[in-house]
Coordinates of C-alpha atoms in Angstrom, one line a residue:
L1 CA -65.8 -47.4 -17.3
G2 CA -69.5 -47.1 -16.9
D3 CA -69.3 -48.7 -13.5
R4 CA -68.9 -46.4 -10.3
A5 CA -67.9 -49.4 -8.1
L6 CA -65.2 -50.6 -10.7
A7 CA -63.9 -47.0 -10.9
D8 CA -63.7 -46.6 -7.2
R9 CA -61.7 -50.1 -7.0
M10 CA -59.3 -48.4 -9.7
E11 CA -58.9 -45.0 -8.0
G12 CA -55.3 -44.1 -7.9
G13 CA -54.2 -46.6 -10.4
T14 CA -52.2 -46.0 -13.6
F15 CA -53.5 -45.8 -17.2
T16 CA -52.1 -45.3 -20.7
T17 CA -53.9 -43.9 -23.9
L18 CA -52.9 -45.5 -27.2
Y19 CA -53.9 -43.9 -30.4
L20 CA -54.4 -46.2 -33.4
A21 CA -54.4 -44.4 -36.8
P22 CA -56.5 -45.9 -39.6
K23 CA -53.2 -47.3 -41.1
D24 CA -52.3 -49.0 -37.8
Y25 CA -52.6 -52.7 -36.7
H26 CA -56.1 -52.9 -35.0
R27 CA -55.7 -55.9 -32.7
I28 CA -55.7 -55.6 -29.0
H29 CA -53.2 -57.4 -26.7
V30 CA -53.5 -57.0 -23.1
P31 CA -50.2 -58.5 -21.6
V32 CA -51.3 -59.3 -18.1
D33 CA -52.0 -62.6 -16.4
G34 CA -55.7 -63.0 -15.6
A35 CA -59.1 -64.0 -16.9
I36 CA -61.8 -61.9 -18.5
T37 CA -64.7 -61.3 -16.1
R38 CA -66.9 -59.3 -18.2
A39 CA -67.3 -57.0 -21.2
T40 CA -69.7 -54.2 -21.2
Y41 CA -70.7 -52.2 -24.5
I42 CA -71.4 -48.6 -23.8
P43 CA -73.1 -47.0 -26.7
G44 CA -72.3 -43.3 -27.8
K45 CA -71.0 -41.2 -30.7
L46 CA -68.2 -41.8 -33.0
W47 CA -66.4 -38.6 -32.9
P48 CA -62.9 -38.5 -34.5
V49 CA -60.1 -38.8 -32.0
N50 CA -57.8 -36.1 -33.2
V51 CA -56.4 -32.9 -31.8
H52 CA -59.4 -30.8 -32.9
A53 CA -61.9 -33.1 -31.4
V54 CA -60.1 -33.8 -28.2
T55 CA -59.7 -30.1 -27.6
H56 CA -63.3 -29.0 -28.7
V57 CA -65.6 -32.1 -27.7
A58 CA -66.4 -32.1 -23.9
D59 CA -65.6 -35.5 -22.4
L60 CA -64.7 -37.0 -25.8
F61 CA -63.6 -40.3 -24.4
A62 CA -66.7 -40.7 -22.3
V63 CA -69.2 -39.9 -24.9
N64 CA -67.7 -41.9 -27.8
E65 CA -68.8 -45.5 -28.2
R66 CA -66.8 -48.0 -26.3
I67 CA -66.5 -51.4 -24.8
V68 CA -64.9 -52.1 -21.4
V69 CA -63.2 -55.4 -21.0
V70 CA -62.4 -56.2 -17.3
F71 CA -59.7 -58.8 -16.3
E72 CA -59.1 -60.1 -12.9
R73 CA -55.4 -60.7 -12.1
P74 CA -54.5 -63.7 -10.0
N75 CA -54.1 -61.4 -7.0
G76 CA -57.7 -60.2 -7.5
A77 CA -56.7 -56.8 -8.9
P78 CA -58.9 -55.5 -11.8
V79 CA -57.5 -54.4 -15.0
A80 CA -59.7 -52.7 -17.7
A81 CA -59.1 -52.3 -21.3
V82 CA -61.3 -49.6 -22.7
L83 CA -61.7 -49.7 -26.4
V84 CA -63.0 -46.3 -27.8
G85 CA -64.8 -46.1 -31.1
A86 CA -64.0 -43.3 -33.4
T87 CA -64.4 -42.2 -37.0
M88 CA -61.8 -40.8 -39.6

């Protein structure tokens, strides 16, 4: 997430990881009520996100380029969509 305070607020929450292959539809939909409160670009590498890279590149999802889009729900709860860049 690139933000310790945000990570602390989300501690114990749930997450899902979705992998988009090059042939897949690359539009992001976040089906929650709320408003975007910020978007943070975090530079990094563009390692492929495949079985070999995931098992051999330490902290792959934390070293790849990404953007973190934070939403605030009507009840004040944060939701983050973390879009991870990759190649191949």
